[in-house]
């Protein structure tokens, strides 16, 4: 089983991504997954920190607990992580509520008496920091590759 890293919006990093995939083939499945998770977590932390800086602070809950890094389930042998807004339970939002505060802040309200434009803090964080996140993923992967290769032997 080989772990693949799916890089969205990896413009300008095709050579680096090809090198990472070639290096992953040299590792065993467990080591490849461990290194991929560590690298993706480092890249997502860049976006998470910036999103927290951009998030509006009314009560502070969105900044403190509302922006998290999630593991995504995919095909067996794949590793995926994303920076997202927290689930309802973590933000103390009732499961049956039709309102989800992070989405309201991000996208705004288009209908009803209290209309307002969204703040786009998550989109702004990703758009402004995706190059930094990719560089961090590549640097973290390259730094940990030799250690993982030594564990294999």
Short mmCIF file of C-alpha atoms in Angstrom, two decimals:
data_model
loop_
_atom_site.label_atom_id
_atom_site.label_comp_id
_atom_site.label_asym_id
_atom_site.label_seq_id
_atom_site.Cartn_x
_atom_site.Cartn_y
_atom_site.Cartn_z
CA UNK A 1 0.00 0.00 0.00
CA UNK A 2 1.40 3.36 -0.97
CA UNK A 3 0.34 6.68 0.56
CA UNK A 4 -0.36 9.47 -1.90
CA UNK A 5 -0.60 13.13 -1.00
CA UNK A 6 -3.23 15.10 -2.88
CA UNK A 7 -2.11 18.72 -3.21
CA UNK A 8 -4.89 21.06 -4.28
CA UNK A 9 -3.83 24.25 -5.96
CA UNK A 10 -0.19 23.13 -6.20
CA UNK A 11 0.58 25.51 -9.06
CA UNK A 12 4.29 25.96 -9.52
CA UNK A 13 5.15 22.94 -7.35
CA UNK A 14 4.77 20.10 -9.87
CA UNK A 15 8.45 19.10 -9.71
CA UNK A 16 8.44 19.10 -5.90
CA UNK A 17 5.23 17.05 -5.75
CA UNK A 18 6.69 14.52 -8.21
CA UNK A 19 9.82 14.28 -6.02
CA UNK A 20 7.69 13.71 -2.91
CA UNK A 21 5.69 10.95 -4.59
CA UNK A 22 8.92 9.28 -5.76
CA UNK A 23 10.32 9.46 -2.22
CA UNK A 24 7.09 8.05 -0.75
CA UNK A 25 7.52 4.96 -2.94
CA UNK A 26 10.86 4.29 -1.23
CA UNK A 27 9.24 4.18 2.23
CA UNK A 28 7.07 1.51 3.78
CA UNK A 29 3.34 2.27 4.07
CA UNK A 30 3.41 3.14 7.77
CA UNK A 31 6.39 5.48 7.46
CA UNK A 32 4.96 7.14 4.37
CA UNK A 33 1.66 7.83 6.11
CA UNK A 34 3.39 9.15 9.22
CA UNK A 35 5.56 11.51 7.19
CA UNK A 36 2.64 12.64 5.01
CA UNK A 37 0.50 13.38 8.08
CA UNK A 38 3.30 15.34 9.74
CA UNK A 39 3.99 17.37 6.59
CA UNK A 40 0.33 18.14 5.91
CA UNK A 41 -0.20 19.15 9.55
CA UNK A 42 2.67 21.64 9.32
CA UNK A 43 1.21 23.19 6.17
CA UNK A 44 -2.29 23.35 7.64
CA UNK A 45 -1.00 25.09 10.77
CA UNK A 46 0.15 28.01 8.58
CA UNK A 47 -3.36 28.43 7.16
CA UNK A 48 -5.00 27.85 10.55
CA UNK A 49 -2.94 30.58 12.25
CA UNK A 50 -3.70 33.09 9.52
CA UNK A 51 -7.41 32.22 9.50
CA UNK A 52 -7.53 32.79 13.26
CA UNK A 53 -5.95 36.20 12.74
CA UNK A 54 -8.53 37.09 10.06
CA UNK A 55 -11.55 35.75 11.96
CA UNK A 56 -13.74 38.45 13.49
CA UNK A 57 -13.72 38.55 17.27
CA UNK A 58 -17.14 39.07 18.76
CA UNK A 59 -17.06 36.59 21.62
CA UNK A 60 -13.71 35.04 20.71
CA UNK A 61 -15.09 31.51 20.45
CA UNK A 62 -14.57 31.37 16.69
CA UNK A 63 -10.91 32.38 17.10
CA UNK A 64 -10.27 30.05 20.05
CA UNK A 65 -12.15 26.89 19.06
CA UNK A 66 -13.70 27.49 15.66
CA UNK A 67 -10.85 26.85 13.23
CA UNK A 68 -9.50 23.30 13.34
CA UNK A 69 -7.41 20.87 11.30
CA UNK A 70 -9.36 17.75 10.34
CA UNK A 71 -8.32 14.36 9.01
CA UNK A 72 -10.42 13.43 5.99
CA UNK A 73 -11.37 9.89 5.13
CA UNK A 74 -10.55 8.76 1.66
CA UNK A 75 -9.48 5.66 -0.13
CA UNK A 76 -7.38 3.19 1.86
CA UNK A 77 -3.72 4.19 1.74
CA UNK A 78 -4.39 7.91 1.34
CA UNK A 79 -3.73 10.75 3.75
CA UNK A 80 -5.77 13.95 3.64
CA UNK A 81 -5.94 16.87 6.04
CA UNK A 82 -7.77 20.16 5.79
CA UNK A 83 -8.22 23.35 7.76
CA UNK A 84 -11.89 23.94 8.40
CA UNK A 85 -14.38 25.44 10.79
CA UNK A 86 -15.16 23.30 13.81
CA UNK A 87 -18.15 20.96 14.09
CA UNK A 88 -21.31 22.26 15.76
CA UNK A 89 -20.68 20.41 19.04
CA UNK A 90 -17.29 22.05 19.55
CA UNK A 91 -18.86 25.51 19.12
CA UNK A 92 -21.85 24.73 21.41
CA UNK A 93 -24.35 25.01 18.53
CA UNK A 94 -27.47 22.87 18.83
CA UNK A 95 -27.50 20.02 16.29
CA UNK A 96 -31.00 20.91 15.12
CA UNK A 97 -30.24 24.63 14.67
CA UNK A 98 -30.44 25.92 11.10
CA UNK A 99 -27.80 28.56 11.87
CA UNK A 100 -24.09 27.78 11.81
CA UNK A 101 -22.16 30.83 13.00
CA UNK A 102 -18.86 30.27 11.10
CA UNK A 103 -20.75 29.89 7.81
CA UNK A 104 -22.77 33.04 8.51
CA UNK A 105 -19.57 34.99 9.17
CA UNK A 106 -17.80 33.55 6.11
CA UNK A 107 -20.62 33.82 3.57
CA UNK A 108 -22.98 36.41 5.08
CA UNK A 109 -26.78 36.41 5.04
CA UNK A 110 -28.52 37.13 1.74
CA UNK A 111 -32.18 36.79 2.78
CA UNK A 112 -34.24 38.18 5.59
CA UNK A 113 -34.26 41.42 7.56
CA UNK A 114 -30.63 41.20 8.77
CA UNK A 115 -28.66 40.96 5.54
CA UNK A 116 -24.89 41.47 5.51
CA UNK A 117 -21.90 40.51 3.43
CA UNK A 118 -19.56 37.79 4.62
CA UNK A 119 -16.01 38.37 5.88
CA UNK A 120 -14.34 35.51 3.89
CA UNK A 121 -11.73 34.83 6.58
CA UNK A 122 -11.18 31.17 5.61
CA UNK A 123 -10.98 31.90 1.89
CA UNK A 124 -8.63 34.80 2.55
CA UNK A 125 -6.38 32.67 4.73
CA UNK A 126 -6.10 29.96 2.10
CA UNK A 127 -5.66 32.38 -0.78
CA UNK A 128 -2.96 34.42 0.96
CA UNK A 129 -1.01 31.58 2.55
CA UNK A 130 -1.24 28.63 0.14
CA UNK A 131 2.27 29.23 -1.24
CA UNK A 132 3.72 29.41 2.30
CA UNK A 133 1.81 26.27 3.26
CA UNK A 134 3.13 24.36 0.23
CA UNK A 135 6.70 25.42 0.99
CA UNK A 136 6.26 24.30 4.62
CA UNK A 137 4.85 20.93 3.51
CA UNK A 138 7.79 20.38 1.15
CA UNK A 139 10.39 21.48 3.71
CA UNK A 140 8.88 19.34 6.49
CA UNK A 141 8.70 16.34 4.20
CA UNK A 142 12.30 16.70 3.03
CA UNK A 143 13.54 17.20 6.60
CA UNK A 144 11.78 14.06 7.85
CA UNK A 145 12.45 11.82 4.86
CA UNK A 146 15.95 10.70 5.84
CA UNK A 147 14.83 9.89 9.38
CA UNK A 148 11.94 7.78 8.07
CA UNK A 149 14.25 6.05 5.61
CA UNK A 150 16.64 5.19 8.46
CA UNK A 151 13.73 3.71 10.48
CA UNK A 152 12.89 1.46 7.54
CA UNK A 153 16.31 -0.20 7.57
#
